């Protein structure tokens, strides 16, 4: 067997195992669509080709993969030159780096998150915001304190999970920004937790994606947030459980919802 053939076969196998997942490819903030970070930009960077600036954060999940529960509490600080490779991936996905530009939404307005074709029907959808306290392109992500502004688990009547509803809605999810949220430069962290493997410890799959969005308006609320590295535990009732039964209760993971 030639070496070229072997490499092509391995690549083919890699591609076919990766088709199952996805990412946030764009957002519509206050009705305006903006492309998010595209996985293909990583190859542009490697090839020294130009790529557009986007409010979506750089991340390196080239396999369209996920963060697993064993990484929930991994804490790294940004003090050295290899910051790009020492990161707490639960914050904004694998080796995430700040976006340099921001979208804009008024408090009370909505943000739609456009996912690539989403395959996993079981699991909640959550959206968090963190005030950067200045320009979001410069903030240290490890210091961001997140407030959960939107969460959805399962409809007990239909047994349709939020991720299934997202698929049925053209792979999009709409989050309303609480009207009272103070204006400022924010990072929005939108996440699906896929739970088709939730019956096993470390079987959950977290897909968090970050986008810089400036919030405008005259709100005055500055709710207290939580570090992303303290959101979840491997044994949370909404992370580690058998989803293949008729669900009659579900404890949505993460800190309490703040609705303004
Ligand atoms: C943002 O700009 C900085 C400085 O020019 C650059 O190093 C970084 O890669 C940019 N971030 C993204 C996500 O393109
Ligand atoms: C569905 O989403 C795609 C982008 O992901 C968009 O191009 C298309 O217009 C959307 N379709 C509808 C009916 O909204
Ligand atoms: C459902 O409620 C029971 C009893 O309180 C609890 O033990 C269990 O963890 C809950 N299940 C989920 C998936 O939240």
mmCIF file of C-alpha atoms and ligand atoms in Angstrom:
data_model
loop_
_atom_site.group_PDB
_atom_site.id
_atom_site.type_symbol
_atom_site.label_atom_id
_atom_site.label_comp_id
_atom_site.label_asym_id
_atom_site.label_seq_id
_atom_site.Cartn_x
_atom_site.Cartn_y
_atom_site.Cartn_z
ATOM 1 C CA UNK A 1 0.000 0.000 0.000
ATOM 2 C CA UNK A 2 1.430 3.389 -0.919
ATOM 3 C CA UNK A 3 1.991 5.983 1.750
ATOM 4 C CA UNK A 4 -0.299 8.467 -0.038
ATOM 5 C CA UNK A 5 -3.097 5.936 -0.050
ATOM 6 C CA UNK A 6 -2.648 5.272 3.661
ATOM 7 C CA UNK A 7 -2.817 8.975 4.507
ATOM 8 C CA UNK A 8 -5.888 9.472 2.334
ATOM 9 C CA UNK A 9 -7.581 6.537 4.043
ATOM 10 C CA UNK A 10 -6.809 7.905 7.496
ATOM 11 C CA UNK A 11 -8.074 11.369 6.504
ATOM 12 C CA UNK A 12 -11.240 9.840 5.089
ATOM 13 C CA UNK A 13 -11.839 7.985 8.340
ATOM 14 C CA UNK A 14 -11.267 11.183 10.324
ATOM 15 C CA UNK A 15 -13.701 13.146 8.181
ATOM 16 C CA UNK A 16 -16.405 10.523 8.444
ATOM 17 C CA UNK A 17 -16.181 10.417 12.233
ATOM 18 C CA UNK A 18 -16.413 14.199 12.430
ATOM 19 C CA UNK A 19 -19.534 14.732 10.362
ATOM 20 C CA UNK A 20 -21.632 14.070 13.433
ATOM 21 C CA UNK A 21 -21.130 17.362 15.277
ATOM 22 C CA UNK A 22 -21.205 21.087 14.548
ATOM 23 C CA UNK A 23 -20.726 24.692 15.627
ATOM 24 C CA UNK A 24 -22.258 28.155 15.672
ATOM 25 C CA UNK A 25 -21.551 29.418 12.161
ATOM 26 C CA UNK A 26 -23.260 32.795 12.488
ATOM 27 C CA UNK A 27 -25.583 34.979 14.511
ATOM 28 C CA UNK A 28 -28.408 37.364 13.831
ATOM 29 C CA UNK A 29 -28.330 40.168 16.396
ATOM 30 C CA UNK A 30 -31.274 42.565 16.293
ATOM 31 C CA UNK A 31 -32.105 41.188 12.829
ATOM 32 C CA UNK A 32 -28.614 41.621 11.369
ATOM 33 C CA UNK A 33 -26.823 38.437 10.255
ATOM 34 C CA UNK A 34 -23.069 38.202 10.869
ATOM 35 C CA UNK A 35 -20.830 35.254 10.024
ATOM 36 C CA UNK A 36 -19.252 33.626 13.035
ATOM 37 C CA UNK A 37 -15.835 32.019 13.328
ATOM 38 C CA UNK A 38 -15.525 29.363 10.622
ATOM 39 C CA UNK A 39 -13.459 26.260 11.246
ATOM 40 C CA UNK A 40 -11.917 26.785 7.781
ATOM 41 C CA UNK A 41 -10.182 29.980 9.034
ATOM 42 C CA UNK A 42 -7.757 27.800 10.975
ATOM 43 C CA UNK A 43 -6.473 26.455 7.666
ATOM 44 C CA UNK A 44 -6.313 30.023 6.279
ATOM 45 C CA UNK A 45 -4.120 31.004 9.239
ATOM 46 C CA UNK A 46 -1.848 28.006 8.730
ATOM 47 C CA UNK A 47 -1.620 28.800 5.025
ATOM 48 C CA UNK A 48 -1.076 32.520 5.721
ATOM 49 C CA UNK A 49 -4.199 33.315 3.711
ATOM 50 C CA UNK A 50 -6.435 36.231 4.681
ATOM 51 C CA UNK A 51 -9.614 35.536 6.644
ATOM 52 C CA UNK A 52 -12.333 37.968 7.733
ATOM 53 C CA UNK A 53 -12.642 39.390 11.241
ATOM 54 C CA UNK A 54 -15.739 38.050 12.983
ATOM 55 C CA UNK A 55 -17.421 38.573 16.358
ATOM 56 C CA UNK A 56 -17.199 34.779 16.783
ATOM 57 C CA UNK A 57 -14.223 33.689 18.882
ATOM 58 C CA UNK A 58 -11.349 31.708 17.379
ATOM 59 C CA UNK A 59 -11.415 28.069 18.462
ATOM 60 C CA UNK A 60 -9.641 24.928 17.361
ATOM 61 C CA UNK A 61 -12.301 22.206 17.377
ATOM 62 C CA UNK A 62 -11.323 21.200 13.856
ATOM 63 C CA UNK A 63 -13.122 17.889 14.376
ATOM 64 C CA UNK A 64 -16.299 19.870 15.208
ATOM 65 C CA UNK A 65 -15.957 18.164 18.554
ATOM 66 C CA UNK A 66 -16.811 18.882 22.138
ATOM 67 C CA UNK A 67 -15.547 19.492 25.655
ATOM 68 C CA UNK A 68 -16.005 16.528 27.956
ATOM 69 C CA UNK A 69 -16.978 16.572 31.632
ATOM 70 C CA UNK A 70 -13.459 15.594 32.749
ATOM 71 C CA UNK A 71 -12.353 19.034 31.464
ATOM 72 C CA UNK A 72 -15.037 21.066 33.289
ATOM 73 C CA UNK A 73 -12.724 22.227 36.055
ATOM 74 C CA UNK A 74 -9.449 22.495 34.167
ATOM 75 C CA UNK A 75 -8.084 25.923 35.016
ATOM 76 C CA UNK A 76 -5.152 27.503 33.209
ATOM 77 C CA UNK A 77 -3.968 31.064 33.479
ATOM 78 C CA UNK A 78 -2.689 33.363 30.782
ATOM 79 C CA UNK A 79 0.757 34.284 31.959
ATOM 80 C CA UNK A 80 3.096 32.866 29.396
ATOM 81 C CA UNK A 81 3.810 32.770 25.692
ATOM 82 C CA UNK A 82 1.980 29.514 25.159
ATOM 83 C CA UNK A 83 -1.328 30.998 26.307
ATOM 84 C CA UNK A 84 -2.917 29.788 23.067
ATOM 85 C CA UNK A 85 -2.227 26.227 24.124
ATOM 86 C CA UNK A 86 -2.952 26.411 27.836
ATOM 87 C CA UNK A 87 -6.578 27.196 28.197
ATOM 88 C CA UNK A 88 -9.717 26.280 30.060
ATOM 89 C CA UNK A 89 -11.688 24.939 27.143
ATOM 90 C CA UNK A 90 -15.071 24.880 28.865
ATOM 91 C CA UNK A 91 -15.099 28.703 28.688
ATOM 92 C CA UNK A 92 -15.285 29.274 24.912
ATOM 93 C CA UNK A 93 -14.273 25.889 23.391
ATOM 94 C CA UNK A 94 -10.888 24.494 22.453
ATOM 95 C CA UNK A 95 -7.962 26.940 22.741
ATOM 96 C CA UNK A 96 -10.404 29.821 22.221
ATOM 97 C CA UNK A 97 -9.063 33.319 21.538
ATOM 98 C CA UNK A 98 -10.948 36.617 21.752
ATOM 99 C CA UNK A 99 -12.667 37.962 18.667
ATOM 100 C CA UNK A 100 -11.585 41.479 17.711
ATOM 101 C CA UNK A 101 -14.939 42.870 16.589
ATOM 102 C CA UNK A 102 -18.433 42.886 18.077
ATOM 103 C CA UNK A 103 -22.029 42.686 16.918
ATOM 104 C CA UNK A 104 -24.655 44.892 18.596
ATOM 105 C CA UNK A 105 -28.049 44.232 20.167
ATOM 106 C CA UNK A 106 -30.321 46.438 22.295
ATOM 107 C CA UNK A 107 -31.356 45.090 25.707
ATOM 108 C CA UNK A 108 -34.774 43.495 25.171
ATOM 109 C CA UNK A 109 -33.768 42.516 21.621
ATOM 110 C CA UNK A 110 -32.946 39.051 20.397
ATOM 111 C CA UNK A 111 -29.927 37.114 19.210
ATOM 112 C CA UNK A 112 -30.385 34.107 16.923
ATOM 113 C CA UNK A 113 -27.602 31.535 16.890
ATOM 114 C CA UNK A 114 -27.192 29.671 13.590
ATOM 115 C CA UNK A 115 -25.688 26.221 14.026
ATOM 116 C CA UNK A 116 -24.354 24.027 11.264
ATOM 117 C CA UNK A 117 -26.672 21.046 10.634
ATOM 118 C CA UNK A 118 -27.106 19.707 14.154
ATOM 119 C CA UNK A 119 -27.345 15.932 14.584
ATOM 120 C CA UNK A 120 -27.939 15.335 18.319
ATOM 121 C CA UNK A 121 -31.563 15.448 19.490
ATOM 122 C CA UNK A 122 -31.003 14.948 23.234
ATOM 123 C CA UNK A 123 -29.839 17.791 25.476
ATOM 124 C CA UNK A 124 -30.397 21.310 26.780
ATOM 125 C CA UNK A 125 -29.540 24.647 25.141
ATOM 126 C CA UNK A 126 -28.122 27.457 27.271
ATOM 127 C CA UNK A 127 -26.982 31.054 26.766
ATOM 128 C CA UNK A 128 -24.766 33.059 29.113
ATOM 129 C CA UNK A 129 -23.417 36.623 28.983
ATOM 130 C CA UNK A 130 -20.302 38.112 30.601
ATOM 131 C CA UNK A 131 -19.551 41.814 30.838
ATOM 132 C CA UNK A 132 -15.969 42.411 29.652
ATOM 133 C CA UNK A 133 -15.658 45.589 31.712
ATOM 134 C CA UNK A 134 -13.910 47.137 28.698
ATOM 135 C CA UNK A 135 -13.033 45.970 25.204
ATOM 136 C CA UNK A 136 -13.830 42.264 24.781
ATOM 137 C CA UNK A 137 -10.915 41.779 22.410
ATOM 138 C CA UNK A 138 -8.543 42.404 25.317
ATOM 139 C CA UNK A 139 -10.247 40.663 28.225
ATOM 140 C CA UNK A 140 -8.675 37.592 29.835
ATOM 141 C CA UNK A 141 -11.341 34.936 29.309
ATOM 142 C CA UNK A 142 -10.376 33.209 32.557
ATOM 143 C CA UNK A 143 -11.704 36.245 34.463
ATOM 144 C CA UNK A 144 -15.093 36.401 32.718
ATOM 145 C CA UNK A 145 -18.052 35.931 35.062
ATOM 146 C CA UNK A 146 -21.083 34.545 33.317
ATOM 147 C CA UNK A 147 -24.776 35.116 33.881
ATOM 148 C CA UNK A 148 -27.194 32.577 32.450
ATOM 149 C CA UNK A 149 -29.907 34.470 30.551
ATOM 150 C CA UNK A 150 -31.576 31.585 28.706
ATOM 151 C CA UNK A 151 -31.989 27.871 29.342
ATOM 152 C CA UNK A 152 -34.209 25.142 27.961
ATOM 153 C CA UNK A 153 -34.281 21.439 28.838
ATOM 154 C CA UNK A 154 -37.079 19.172 27.678
ATOM 155 C CA UNK A 155 -40.789 19.552 26.946
ATOM 156 C CA UNK A 156 -42.265 16.811 29.146
ATOM 157 C CA UNK A 157 -45.483 16.650 27.101
ATOM 158 C CA UNK A 158 -43.812 15.994 23.751
ATOM 159 C CA UNK A 159 -40.508 14.617 25.146
ATOM 160 C CA UNK A 160 -38.717 16.917 22.672
ATOM 161 C CA UNK A 161 -35.436 18.247 24.018
ATOM 162 C CA UNK A 162 -34.266 21.813 23.367
ATOM 163 C CA UNK A 163 -31.624 20.516 20.947
ATOM 164 C CA UNK A 164 -34.375 18.718 19.009
ATOM 165 C CA UNK A 165 -36.420 21.921 18.909
ATOM 166 C CA UNK A 166 -33.298 23.717 17.627
ATOM 167 C CA UNK A 167 -32.975 21.192 14.793
ATOM 168 C CA UNK A 168 -36.672 21.628 13.956
ATOM 169 C CA UNK A 169 -36.100 25.388 13.839
ATOM 170 C CA UNK A 170 -33.583 25.286 10.978
ATOM 171 C CA UNK A 171 -30.705 24.625 13.397
ATOM 172 C CA UNK A 172 -31.202 28.008 15.030
ATOM 173 C CA UNK A 173 -31.906 29.161 18.576
ATOM 174 C CA UNK A 174 -33.278 32.537 19.642
ATOM 175 C CA UNK A 175 -32.267 34.125 22.953
ATOM 176 C CA UNK A 176 -33.892 37.313 24.222
ATOM 177 C CA UNK A 177 -31.559 39.716 26.016
ATOM 178 C CA UNK A 178 -33.148 40.797 29.318
ATOM 179 C CA UNK A 179 -34.443 44.367 29.016
ATOM 180 C CA UNK A 180 -32.863 45.500 32.257
ATOM 181 C CA UNK A 181 -29.309 44.334 31.412
ATOM 182 C CA UNK A 182 -26.919 47.303 31.659
ATOM 183 C CA UNK A 183 -25.318 48.406 28.386
ATOM 184 C CA UNK A 184 -21.729 47.352 27.820
ATOM 185 C CA UNK A 185 -19.331 45.146 25.910
ATOM 186 C CA UNK A 186 -20.335 41.522 26.466
ATOM 187 C CA UNK A 187 -19.306 38.057 25.402
ATOM 188 C CA UNK A 188 -22.278 35.785 24.733
ATOM 189 C CA UNK A 189 -21.620 32.109 25.417
ATOM 190 C CA UNK A 190 -24.137 29.883 23.659
ATOM 191 C CA UNK A 191 -24.010 26.158 24.350
ATOM 192 C CA UNK A 192 -25.603 22.828 23.541
ATOM 193 C CA UNK A 193 -24.914 19.951 25.924
ATOM 194 C CA UNK A 194 -25.469 16.758 23.930
ATOM 195 C CA UNK A 195 -26.590 13.981 26.271
ATOM 196 C CA UNK A 196 -27.072 10.926 24.069
ATOM 197 C CA UNK A 197 -24.157 9.453 26.052
ATOM 198 C CA UNK A 198 -25.259 10.944 29.385
ATOM 199 C CA UNK A 199 -25.835 7.507 30.885
ATOM 200 C CA UNK A 200 -22.053 7.145 31.207
ATOM 201 C CA UNK A 201 -19.833 9.179 33.481
ATOM 202 C CA UNK A 202 -17.908 11.594 31.222
ATOM 203 C CA UNK A 203 -20.381 10.783 28.414
ATOM 204 C CA UNK A 204 -21.879 14.267 28.042
ATOM 205 C CA UNK A 205 -20.651 16.525 25.224
ATOM 206 C CA UNK A 206 -20.474 20.308 25.724
ATOM 207 C CA UNK A 207 -20.386 22.567 22.682
ATOM 208 C CA UNK A 208 -19.814 26.150 23.902
ATOM 209 C CA UNK A 209 -19.302 28.998 21.412
ATOM 210 C CA UNK A 210 -18.508 32.635 22.211
ATOM 211 C CA UNK A 211 -19.432 35.800 20.339
ATOM 212 C CA UNK A 212 -18.675 39.445 21.166
ATOM 213 C CA UNK A 213 -21.899 41.443 21.305
ATOM 214 C CA UNK A 214 -22.287 45.012 22.567
ATOM 215 C CA UNK A 215 -25.528 45.555 24.448
ATOM 216 C CA UNK A 216 -27.103 49.005 24.152
ATOM 217 C CA UNK A 217 -30.044 50.569 25.971
ATOM 218 C CA UNK A 218 -30.756 52.099 29.335
ATOM 219 C CA UNK A 219 -30.798 49.022 31.596
ATOM 220 C CA UNK A 220 -29.077 49.313 34.962
ATOM 221 C CA UNK A 221 -28.749 45.676 36.085
ATOM 222 C CA UNK A 222 -25.277 44.231 36.570
ATOM 223 C CA UNK A 223 -26.041 40.724 37.846
ATOM 224 C CA UNK A 224 -23.273 38.755 39.524
ATOM 225 C CA UNK A 225 -21.844 35.995 37.372
ATOM 226 C CA UNK A 226 -19.967 32.728 37.767
ATOM 227 C CA UNK A 227 -16.677 31.463 36.315
ATOM 228 C CA UNK A 228 -17.309 28.932 33.536
ATOM 229 C CA UNK A 229 -14.905 26.500 35.215
ATOM 230 C CA UNK A 230 -17.374 26.219 38.111
ATOM 231 C CA UNK A 231 -20.594 25.772 36.065
ATOM 232 C CA UNK A 232 -20.868 21.992 35.939
ATOM 233 C CA UNK A 233 -19.880 18.780 37.678
ATOM 234 C CA UNK A 234 -19.473 15.387 36.006
ATOM 235 C CA UNK A 235 -22.141 13.989 38.342
ATOM 236 C CA UNK A 236 -24.730 16.776 38.015
ATOM 237 C CA UNK A 237 -28.238 15.289 37.779
ATOM 238 C CA UNK A 238 -28.703 16.977 34.378
ATOM 239 C CA UNK A 239 -25.311 15.789 33.026
ATOM 240 C CA UNK A 240 -25.065 12.182 34.206
ATOM 241 C CA UNK A 241 -28.351 10.272 33.863
ATOM 242 C CA UNK A 242 -30.044 7.820 31.510
ATOM 243 C CA UNK A 243 -31.967 9.870 28.913
ATOM 244 C CA UNK A 244 -33.570 6.792 27.292
ATOM 245 C CA UNK A 245 -36.633 6.759 29.536
ATOM 246 C CA UNK A 246 -39.780 8.876 29.605
ATOM 247 C CA UNK A 247 -38.502 12.024 31.286
ATOM 248 C CA UNK A 248 -40.701 13.495 34.027
ATOM 249 C CA UNK A 249 -38.160 15.873 35.580
ATOM 250 C CA UNK A 250 -34.901 17.401 34.448
ATOM 251 C CA UNK A 251 -32.486 19.579 36.383
ATOM 252 C CA UNK A 252 -30.949 21.994 33.874
ATOM 253 C CA UNK A 253 -27.191 22.208 34.594
ATOM 254 C CA UNK A 254 -25.324 25.351 35.552
ATOM 255 C CA UNK A 255 -25.988 28.400 37.707
ATOM 256 C CA UNK A 256 -29.449 29.884 38.250
ATOM 257 C CA UNK A 257 -31.212 31.580 35.368
ATOM 258 C CA UNK A 258 -31.329 35.397 35.465
ATOM 259 C CA UNK A 259 -34.177 36.904 33.496
ATOM 260 C CA UNK A 260 -33.800 40.526 34.560
HETATM 261 C C1 LIG B 1 -7.201 39.757 16.860
HETATM 262 O O1 LIG B 1 -6.139 40.639 16.592
HETATM 263 C C2 LIG B 1 -4.903 40.207 17.130
HETATM 264 C C3 LIG B 1 -3.899 41.328 16.928
HETATM 265 O O2 LIG B 1 -3.905 41.744 15.602
HETATM 266 C C4 LIG B 1 -4.494 38.911 16.454
HETATM 267 O O3 LIG B 1 -3.283 38.431 17.005
HETATM 268 C C5 LIG B 1 -5.582 37.877 16.695
HETATM 269 O O4 LIG B 1 -5.274 36.700 16.016
HETATM 270 C C6 LIG B 1 -6.922 38.392 16.239
HETATM 271 N N1 LIG B 1 -7.942 37.454 16.647
HETATM 272 C C7 LIG B 1 -8.651 36.758 15.769
HETATM 273 C C8 LIG B 1 -9.674 35.833 16.361
HETATM 274 O O5 LIG B 1 -8.527 36.846 14.567
HETATM 275 C C1 LIG B 2 -31.894 28.350 7.554
HETATM 276 O O1 LIG B 2 -30.562 28.652 7.949
HETATM 277 C C2 LIG B 2 -29.688 28.935 6.860
HETATM 278 C C3 LIG B 2 -28.300 29.190 7.447
HETATM 279 O O2 LIG B 2 -27.918 28.242 8.371
HETATM 280 C C4 LIG B 2 -30.162 30.140 6.108
HETATM 281 O O3 LIG B 2 -29.320 30.346 5.007
HETATM 282 C C5 LIG B 2 -31.603 29.926 5.629
HETATM 283 O O4 LIG B 2 -32.075 31.112 5.069
HETATM 284 C C6 LIG B 2 -32.480 29.532 6.812
HETATM 285 N N1 LIG B 2 -33.812 29.205 6.325
HETATM 286 C C7 LIG B 2 -34.905 29.765 6.807
HETATM 287 C C8 LIG B 2 -36.208 29.275 6.213
HETATM 288 O O5 LIG B 2 -34.893 30.628 7.670
HETATM 289 C C1 LIG B 3 -35.241 13.801 38.831
HETATM 290 O O1 LIG B 3 -35.609 13.929 40.208
HETATM 291 C C2 LIG B 3 -35.000 12.957 41.064
HETATM 292 C C3 LIG B 3 -35.626 13.103 42.446
HETATM 293 O O2 LIG B 3 -35.457 14.410 42.921
HETATM 294 C C4 LIG B 3 -33.505 13.197 41.078
HETATM 295 O O3 LIG B 3 -32.853 12.253 41.910
HETATM 296 C C5 LIG B 3 -32.982 13.062 39.656
HETATM 297 O O4 LIG B 3 -31.604 13.383 39.654
HETATM 298 C C6 LIG B 3 -33.729 13.990 38.702
HETATM 299 N N1 LIG B 3 -33.316 13.676 37.342
HETATM 300 C C7 LIG B 3 -32.824 14.588 36.487
HETATM 301 C C8 LIG B 3 -32.446 14.065 35.153
HETATM 302 O O5 LIG B 3 -32.712 15.766 36.740
#
